[in-house]
Structures are given as structure tokens and as C-alpha cells.
């Protein structure tokens, strides 16, 4: 795929998502939303570094920002990789049903199509871990952005997992499918509650600050 979906404007991306085209789809949307969540983590850090009140933690905040940016750029890459993974799958399904290689090609393409959304799941988990620490260190004026970042990343995490499962459900090699699903499910079970707890904690702090 020659076109870089992440080079589209927000309006163009949303327009493309709304049309009768296969890409971008749910996977690309998940990666983009996750990247926005990671960007909010970086934003929280950017408004913290340089302030005397947070000088003692500035180095750690900067390191968290660097990690968040790594996650953000990787998720943006995965928008493209997810779209690229669809083409071989579509080509395999388009083969004549009497083609003796059709089933094997579909299986191989389906396995490959699992990889981008599974990678999204991993990156979203990284983002949640970074956001947790950023929420402890950043300026109290930015905790709402940490909460928003956690909720966006949680949504991206769950959305990416759906795209993993829709592909694994089509696999005939169930041992491969089970392994992929198990990895994904373990991460979902751990990190979705963590993201929810972080968002709830930050929101609670906003309320506590407002009552003072």
C-alpha cells in the first residue's frame, strides 16, 4: 500500500473510515486512538518539565515522555501495517475456490493479519504503564489529560483485541489461534482494569482539587 493513511488530515481519515472501503478499518482506528492517548501522556510531561516545583522528578518525566513518544510513533506505524495486512488476505479470498493453494494462502494471510492488532495491544499496554507513572509525577493541572489518555488507550486496547479475535476465529490451525488469543486475553484482563483505575483515580483527584 503506497498511501500513508497517517498523512491524511483528521477529516480525510474520518471520511475514509466512513466509506465503503476496507482500509482504514477498526484496526487502523484503534491504532490512531491509542496514539492520541500516548500523545496526551507526552503533553502532561511537556507541561511539567521546566517547572521548579517538579525539578526533582524532571529527568524521570522526560524519560516517560521519550517512552510515550516511542509508543505513539509505533502505533502510527501500525495504522499503516494493519492496512497492509489486509491486501494479502483479500487476494487470498479472491482466489478461485478450486485453487489447491487457496486454503493455505488464506490461513497464512489470516495469521499475518493478526500481527498488527496484536502489536497494537502490546503498545497500548506499554502506554498504560507509562501513563500510570506520569499520573504520579506530572503537574496536577494535567491530571485530566492523563485520565483522558488512559481512557483513549483503554478503548484502543479493547478495539485492537476485537481485531485479533476476528482473525483468530477464522484460523483452522487452532493451536496457533489459541496461543494468540491467550496472549491477547491475558493482556486485556490485566491492563483494561489498570487503565480504568487510573482514569478513576485521576478523576477523583480533580474532584478533590475542586472541593478545596
PDB file of C-alpha atoms in Angstrom:
ATOM      1  CA  UNK A   1       0.000   0.000   0.000  1.00  0.00           C
ATOM      2  CA  UNK A   2       1.649   3.206  -1.220  1.00  0.00           C
ATOM      3  CA  UNK A   3      -0.609   5.735   0.519  1.00  0.00           C
ATOM      4  CA  UNK A   4       0.248   6.628   4.097  1.00  0.00           C
ATOM      5  CA  UNK A   5      -3.038   6.812   5.940  1.00  0.00           C
ATOM      6  CA  UNK A   6      -1.476   8.802   8.758  1.00  0.00           C
ATOM      7  CA  UNK A   7      -0.654  11.582   6.307  1.00  0.00           C
ATOM      8  CA  UNK A   8      -4.369  12.226   5.760  1.00  0.00           C
ATOM      9  CA  UNK A   9      -5.981  15.084   7.665  1.00  0.00           C
ATOM     10  CA  UNK A  10      -8.262  14.174  10.578  1.00  0.00           C
ATOM     11  CA  UNK A  11     -11.251  14.984   8.376  1.00  0.00           C
ATOM     12  CA  UNK A  12      -9.929  12.908   5.477  1.00  0.00           C
ATOM     13  CA  UNK A  13      -9.185   9.931   7.723  1.00  0.00           C
ATOM     14  CA  UNK A  14     -12.675  10.046   9.219  1.00  0.00           C
ATOM     15  CA  UNK A  15     -14.204  10.422   5.753  1.00  0.00           C
ATOM     16  CA  UNK A  16     -12.252   7.403   4.511  1.00  0.00           C
ATOM     17  CA  UNK A  17     -13.266   5.393   7.555  1.00  0.00           C
ATOM     18  CA  UNK A  18     -16.917   6.151   6.819  1.00  0.00           C
ATOM     19  CA  UNK A  19     -16.829   4.940   3.215  1.00  0.00           C
ATOM     20  CA  UNK A  20     -17.279   1.512   1.686  1.00  0.00           C
ATOM     21  CA  UNK A  21     -13.551   0.784   1.721  1.00  0.00           C
ATOM     22  CA  UNK A  22     -11.784  -1.945   3.659  1.00  0.00           C
ATOM     23  CA  UNK A  23      -8.972   0.243   4.929  1.00  0.00           C
ATOM     24  CA  UNK A  24      -8.701   2.017   7.192  1.00  0.00           C
ATOM     25  CA  UNK A  25     -10.969  -0.062   9.392  1.00  0.00           C
ATOM     26  CA  UNK A  26     -11.295  -0.894  13.052  1.00  0.00           C
ATOM     27  CA  UNK A  27      -7.633  -1.792  13.400  1.00  0.00           C
ATOM     28  CA  UNK A  28      -6.396   1.475  11.948  1.00  0.00           C
ATOM     29  CA  UNK A  29      -8.848   3.418  14.083  1.00  0.00           C
ATOM     30  CA  UNK A  30      -7.645   1.564  17.190  1.00  0.00           C
ATOM     31  CA  UNK A  31      -4.013   2.386  16.499  1.00  0.00           C
ATOM     32  CA  UNK A  32      -4.790   6.045  15.873  1.00  0.00           C
ATOM     33  CA  UNK A  33      -6.816   6.361  19.075  1.00  0.00           C
ATOM     34  CA  UNK A  34      -4.010   4.679  21.019  1.00  0.00           C
ATOM     35  CA  UNK A  35      -1.511   7.122  19.528  1.00  0.00           C
ATOM     36  CA  UNK A  36      -3.683  10.025  20.700  1.00  0.00           C
ATOM     37  CA  UNK A  37      -3.723   8.577  24.210  1.00  0.00           C
ATOM     38  CA  UNK A  38       0.066   8.314  24.199  1.00  0.00           C
ATOM     39  CA  UNK A  39       0.291  11.882  22.904  1.00  0.00           C
ATOM     40  CA  UNK A  40      -1.697  13.100  25.910  1.00  0.00           C
ATOM     41  CA  UNK A  41       0.840  11.404  28.146  1.00  0.00           C
ATOM     42  CA  UNK A  42       3.597  13.355  26.405  1.00  0.00           C
ATOM     43  CA  UNK A  43       1.556  16.534  26.773  1.00  0.00           C
ATOM     44  CA  UNK A  44       1.277  16.020  30.525  1.00  0.00           C
ATOM     45  CA  UNK A  45       5.041  15.711  30.691  1.00  0.00           C
ATOM     46  CA  UNK A  46       5.672  18.686  28.426  1.00  0.00           C
ATOM     47  CA  UNK A  47       3.735  20.966  30.760  1.00  0.00           C
ATOM     48  CA  UNK A  48       5.639  19.583  33.767  1.00  0.00           C
ATOM     49  CA  UNK A  49       9.296  19.761  32.728  1.00  0.00           C
ATOM     50  CA  UNK A  50      10.934  23.089  33.339  1.00  0.00           C
ATOM     51  CA  UNK A  51       8.844  23.937  36.383  1.00  0.00           C
ATOM     52  CA  UNK A  52      10.785  24.467  39.597  1.00  0.00           C
ATOM     53  CA  UNK A  53       8.169  22.643  41.623  1.00  0.00           C
ATOM     54  CA  UNK A  54       8.865  19.440  39.666  1.00  0.00           C
ATOM     55  CA  UNK A  55      12.627  19.797  39.272  1.00  0.00           C
ATOM     56  CA  UNK A  56      13.313  16.712  41.389  1.00  0.00           C
ATOM     57  CA  UNK A  57      11.377  14.473  39.006  1.00  0.00           C
ATOM     58  CA  UNK A  58      12.163  16.246  35.734  1.00  0.00           C
ATOM     59  CA  UNK A  59      14.581  13.580  34.465  1.00  0.00           C
ATOM     60  CA  UNK A  60      12.085  10.806  35.058  1.00  0.00           C
ATOM     61  CA  UNK A  61       9.276  12.797  33.471  1.00  0.00           C
ATOM     62  CA  UNK A  62      11.451  13.391  30.413  1.00  0.00           C
ATOM     63  CA  UNK A  63      12.226   9.668  30.209  1.00  0.00           C
ATOM     64  CA  UNK A  64       8.489   8.907  30.379  1.00  0.00           C
ATOM     65  CA  UNK A  65       7.869  11.386  27.570  1.00  0.00           C
ATOM     66  CA  UNK A  66      10.503   9.668  25.450  1.00  0.00           C
ATOM     67  CA  UNK A  67       8.827   6.307  26.048  1.00  0.00           C
ATOM     68  CA  UNK A  68       5.389   7.742  25.288  1.00  0.00           C
ATOM     69  CA  UNK A  69       6.668   9.173  22.023  1.00  0.00           C
ATOM     70  CA  UNK A  70       8.126   5.794  21.089  1.00  0.00           C
ATOM     71  CA  UNK A  71       4.717   4.221  21.677  1.00  0.00           C
ATOM     72  CA  UNK A  72       2.955   6.984  19.750  1.00  0.00           C
ATOM     73  CA  UNK A  73       5.138   6.626  16.670  1.00  0.00           C
ATOM     74  CA  UNK A  74       4.898   2.840  16.765  1.00  0.00           C
ATOM     75  CA  UNK A  75       1.100   2.970  16.912  1.00  0.00           C
ATOM     76  CA  UNK A  76       1.047   5.342  13.950  1.00  0.00           C
ATOM     77  CA  UNK A  77       3.195   2.856  12.035  1.00  0.00           C
ATOM     78  CA  UNK A  78       0.668   0.170  12.929  1.00  0.00           C
ATOM     79  CA  UNK A  79      -2.124   2.142  11.237  1.00  0.00           C
ATOM     80  CA  UNK A  80      -0.243   1.514   8.001  1.00  0.00           C
ATOM     81  CA  UNK A  81       0.812  -2.044   8.850  1.00  0.00           C
ATOM     82  CA  UNK A  82      -2.770  -3.017   9.634  1.00  0.00           C
ATOM     83  CA  UNK A  83      -3.880  -1.733   6.240  1.00  0.00           C
ATOM     84  CA  UNK A  84      -1.032  -3.575   4.531  1.00  0.00           C
ATOM     85  CA  UNK A  85      -2.062  -6.801   6.219  1.00  0.00           C
ATOM     86  CA  UNK A  86      -5.491  -6.693   4.598  1.00  0.00           C
ATOM     87  CA  UNK A  87      -4.346  -6.815   0.962  1.00  0.00           C
ATOM     88  CA  UNK A  88      -2.857 -10.349   1.013  1.00  0.00           C
ATOM     89  CA  UNK A  89      -5.930 -11.593   2.872  1.00  0.00           C
ATOM     90  CA  UNK A  90      -8.292 -10.076   0.311  1.00  0.00           C
ATOM     91  CA  UNK A  91      -6.170 -11.529  -2.504  1.00  0.00           C
ATOM     92  CA  UNK A  92      -6.250 -14.988  -0.939  1.00  0.00           C
ATOM     93  CA  UNK A  93     -10.032 -14.961  -0.589  1.00  0.00           C
ATOM     94  CA  UNK A  94     -10.311 -13.809  -4.214  1.00  0.00           C
ATOM     95  CA  UNK A  95      -8.576 -16.961  -5.479  1.00  0.00           C
ATOM     96  CA  UNK A  96     -10.824 -19.472  -7.282  1.00  0.00           C
ATOM     97  CA  UNK A  97     -12.335 -21.931  -4.828  1.00  0.00           C
ATOM     98  CA  UNK A  98     -10.889 -24.830  -6.806  1.00  0.00           C
ATOM     99  CA  UNK A  99      -7.342 -23.471  -6.443  1.00  0.00           C
ATOM    100  CA  UNK A 100      -5.478 -26.121  -4.397  1.00  0.00           C
ATOM    101  CA  UNK A 101      -3.376 -23.438  -2.681  1.00  0.00           C
ATOM    102  CA  UNK A 102      -6.324 -21.258  -1.658  1.00  0.00           C
ATOM    103  CA  UNK A 103      -6.852 -22.645   1.850  1.00  0.00           C
ATOM    104  CA  UNK A 104      -3.155 -22.464   2.719  1.00  0.00           C
ATOM    105  CA  UNK A 105      -2.865 -18.924   1.395  1.00  0.00           C
ATOM    106  CA  UNK A 106      -5.915 -17.806   3.373  1.00  0.00           C
ATOM    107  CA  UNK A 107      -4.528 -19.399   6.529  1.00  0.00           C
ATOM    108  CA  UNK A 108      -1.132 -17.759   6.096  1.00  0.00           C
ATOM    109  CA  UNK A 109      -2.620 -14.344   5.297  1.00  0.00           C
ATOM    110  CA  UNK A 110      -5.003 -14.588   8.259  1.00  0.00           C
ATOM    111  CA  UNK A 111      -2.157 -15.383  10.638  1.00  0.00           C
ATOM    112  CA  UNK A 112      -0.238 -12.396   9.311  1.00  0.00           C
ATOM    113  CA  UNK A 113      -3.314 -10.183   9.700  1.00  0.00           C
ATOM    114  CA  UNK A 114      -3.307 -10.984  13.427  1.00  0.00           C
ATOM    115  CA  UNK A 115       0.113  -9.446  13.925  1.00  0.00           C
ATOM    116  CA  UNK A 116      -0.647  -5.728  13.589  1.00  0.00           C
ATOM    117  CA  UNK A 117      -3.594  -5.668  16.013  1.00  0.00           C
ATOM    118  CA  UNK A 118      -1.689  -7.898  18.436  1.00  0.00           C
ATOM    119  CA  UNK A 119       1.202  -5.434  18.303  1.00  0.00           C
ATOM    120  CA  UNK A 120      -1.295  -2.630  18.989  1.00  0.00           C
ATOM    121  CA  UNK A 121      -2.410  -4.465  22.116  1.00  0.00           C
ATOM    122  CA  UNK A 122       1.187  -4.614  23.314  1.00  0.00           C
ATOM    123  CA  UNK A 123       1.839  -0.942  22.630  1.00  0.00           C
ATOM    124  CA  UNK A 124      -1.353   0.101  24.395  1.00  0.00           C
ATOM    125  CA  UNK A 125      -0.261  -1.873  27.449  1.00  0.00           C
ATOM    126  CA  UNK A 126       3.054  -0.009  27.371  1.00  0.00           C
ATOM    127  CA  UNK A 127       1.156   3.278  27.177  1.00  0.00           C
ATOM    128  CA  UNK A 128      -0.959   2.420  30.219  1.00  0.00           C
ATOM    129  CA  UNK A 129       2.153   1.655  32.278  1.00  0.00           C
ATOM    130  CA  UNK A 130       3.709   4.983  31.254  1.00  0.00           C
ATOM    131  CA  UNK A 131       0.510   6.901  31.958  1.00  0.00           C
ATOM    132  CA  UNK A 132       0.309   5.377  35.430  1.00  0.00           C
ATOM    133  CA  UNK A 133       3.695   6.770  36.359  1.00  0.00           C
ATOM    134  CA  UNK A 134       3.087  10.082  34.603  1.00  0.00           C
ATOM    135  CA  UNK A 135      -0.059  10.477  36.682  1.00  0.00           C
ATOM    136  CA  UNK A 136       2.064  10.209  39.819  1.00  0.00           C
ATOM    137  CA  UNK A 137       4.681  12.741  38.725  1.00  0.00           C
ATOM    138  CA  UNK A 138       3.156  15.323  36.422  1.00  0.00           C
ATOM    139  CA  UNK A 139       1.725  18.726  37.245  1.00  0.00           C
ATOM    140  CA  UNK A 140      -1.623  18.442  38.991  1.00  0.00           C
ATOM    141  CA  UNK A 141      -3.000  20.753  36.293  1.00  0.00           C
ATOM    142  CA  UNK A 142      -2.535  17.933  33.768  1.00  0.00           C
ATOM    143  CA  UNK A 143      -4.172  15.022  35.572  1.00  0.00           C
ATOM    144  CA  UNK A 144      -7.312  15.373  33.455  1.00  0.00           C
ATOM    145  CA  UNK A 145      -5.162  14.757  30.376  1.00  0.00           C
ATOM    146  CA  UNK A 146      -3.681  11.655  31.977  1.00  0.00           C
ATOM    147  CA  UNK A 147      -7.234  10.448  32.666  1.00  0.00           C
ATOM    148  CA  UNK A 148      -8.269  11.139  29.069  1.00  0.00           C
ATOM    149  CA  UNK A 149      -5.143   9.388  27.811  1.00  0.00           C
ATOM    150  CA  UNK A 150      -5.914   6.324  29.914  1.00  0.00           C
ATOM    151  CA  UNK A 151      -9.478   6.137  28.606  1.00  0.00           C
ATOM    152  CA  UNK A 152      -8.396   6.538  24.996  1.00  0.00           C
ATOM    153  CA  UNK A 153      -5.717   3.878  25.330  1.00  0.00           C
ATOM    154  CA  UNK A 154      -8.148   1.520  27.048  1.00  0.00           C
ATOM    155  CA  UNK A 155     -10.579   1.944  24.149  1.00  0.00           C
ATOM    156  CA  UNK A 156      -7.763   1.330  21.662  1.00  0.00           C
ATOM    157  CA  UNK A 157      -6.650  -1.743  23.580  1.00  0.00           C
ATOM    158  CA  UNK A 158     -10.097  -3.306  23.566  1.00  0.00           C
ATOM    159  CA  UNK A 159     -10.707  -2.355  19.932  1.00  0.00           C
ATOM    160  CA  UNK A 160      -7.404  -3.873  18.828  1.00  0.00           C
ATOM    161  CA  UNK A 161      -8.268  -7.071  20.687  1.00  0.00           C
ATOM    162  CA  UNK A 162     -11.511  -7.393  18.704  1.00  0.00           C
ATOM    163  CA  UNK A 163      -9.435  -7.282  15.533  1.00  0.00           C
ATOM    164  CA  UNK A 164      -7.170 -10.001  16.900  1.00  0.00           C
ATOM    165  CA  UNK A 165     -10.118 -12.248  17.719  1.00  0.00           C
ATOM    166  CA  UNK A 166     -11.917 -11.746  14.421  1.00  0.00           C
ATOM    167  CA  UNK A 167      -8.822 -13.037  12.648  1.00  0.00           C
ATOM    168  CA  UNK A 168      -8.071 -15.904  15.014  1.00  0.00           C
ATOM    169  CA  UNK A 169     -11.671 -17.092  14.724  1.00  0.00           C
ATOM    170  CA  UNK A 170     -11.024 -17.760  11.033  1.00  0.00           C
ATOM    171  CA  UNK A 171      -7.861 -19.813  11.594  1.00  0.00           C
ATOM    172  CA  UNK A 172      -8.027 -23.565  11.077  1.00  0.00           C
ATOM    173  CA  UNK A 173      -4.789 -24.172  12.981  1.00  0.00           C
ATOM    174  CA  UNK A 174      -6.387 -23.896  16.385  1.00  0.00           C
ATOM    175  CA  UNK A 175      -3.133 -24.308  18.296  1.00  0.00           C
ATOM    176  CA  UNK A 176      -1.863 -21.117  16.675  1.00  0.00           C
ATOM    177  CA  UNK A 177      -5.176 -19.357  17.276  1.00  0.00           C
ATOM    178  CA  UNK A 178      -5.265 -20.444  20.913  1.00  0.00           C
ATOM    179  CA  UNK A 179      -1.755 -19.164  21.530  1.00  0.00           C
ATOM    180  CA  UNK A 180      -2.510 -15.756  20.019  1.00  0.00           C
ATOM    181  CA  UNK A 181      -5.857 -15.471  21.815  1.00  0.00           C
ATOM    182  CA  UNK A 182      -4.326 -16.471  25.143  1.00  0.00           C
ATOM    183  CA  UNK A 183      -1.629 -13.803  24.849  1.00  0.00           C
ATOM    184  CA  UNK A 184      -4.189 -11.168  23.942  1.00  0.00           C
ATOM    185  CA  UNK A 185      -6.688 -12.157  26.629  1.00  0.00           C
ATOM    186  CA  UNK A 186      -4.094 -12.110  29.404  1.00  0.00           C
ATOM    187  CA  UNK A 187      -3.093  -8.564  28.480  1.00  0.00           C
ATOM    188  CA  UNK A 188      -6.704  -7.400  28.248  1.00  0.00           C
ATOM    189  CA  UNK A 189      -7.551  -8.879  31.638  1.00  0.00           C
ATOM    190  CA  UNK A 190      -4.626  -7.094  33.289  1.00  0.00           C
ATOM    191  CA  UNK A 191      -4.455  -3.744  31.531  1.00  0.00           C
ATOM    192  CA  UNK A 192      -8.077  -2.754  30.941  1.00  0.00           C
ATOM    193  CA  UNK A 193      -8.747  -2.635  34.714  1.00  0.00           C
ATOM    194  CA  UNK A 194      -5.465  -0.773  35.232  1.00  0.00           C
ATOM    195  CA  UNK A 195      -6.496   1.887  32.718  1.00  0.00           C
ATOM    196  CA  UNK A 196      -9.919   2.186  34.332  1.00  0.00           C
ATOM    197  CA  UNK A 197      -8.413   2.520  37.809  1.00  0.00           C
ATOM    198  CA  UNK A 198      -6.001   5.192  36.607  1.00  0.00           C
ATOM    199  CA  UNK A 199      -8.750   7.221  34.951  1.00  0.00           C
ATOM    200  CA  UNK A 200     -10.918   6.901  38.062  1.00  0.00           C
ATOM    201  CA  UNK A 201      -8.051   7.926  40.327  1.00  0.00           C
ATOM    202  CA  UNK A 202      -7.203  11.000  38.243  1.00  0.00           C
ATOM    203  CA  UNK A 203     -10.866  11.989  38.009  1.00  0.00           C
ATOM    204  CA  UNK A 204     -11.173  11.650  41.760  1.00  0.00           C
ATOM    205  CA  UNK A 205      -8.211  13.949  42.252  1.00  0.00           C
ATOM    206  CA  UNK A 206      -9.859  16.527  40.012  1.00  0.00           C
ATOM    207  CA  UNK A 207     -12.931  16.431  42.235  1.00  0.00           C
ATOM    208  CA  UNK A 208     -10.844  16.658  45.375  1.00  0.00           C
ATOM    209  CA  UNK A 209      -8.959  19.656  43.995  1.00  0.00           C
ATOM    210  CA  UNK A 210     -12.197  21.371  43.061  1.00  0.00           C
ATOM    211  CA  UNK A 211     -13.591  20.988  46.585  1.00  0.00           C
ATOM    212  CA  UNK A 212     -10.604  22.676  48.225  1.00  0.00           C
TER     213      UNK A 212
END
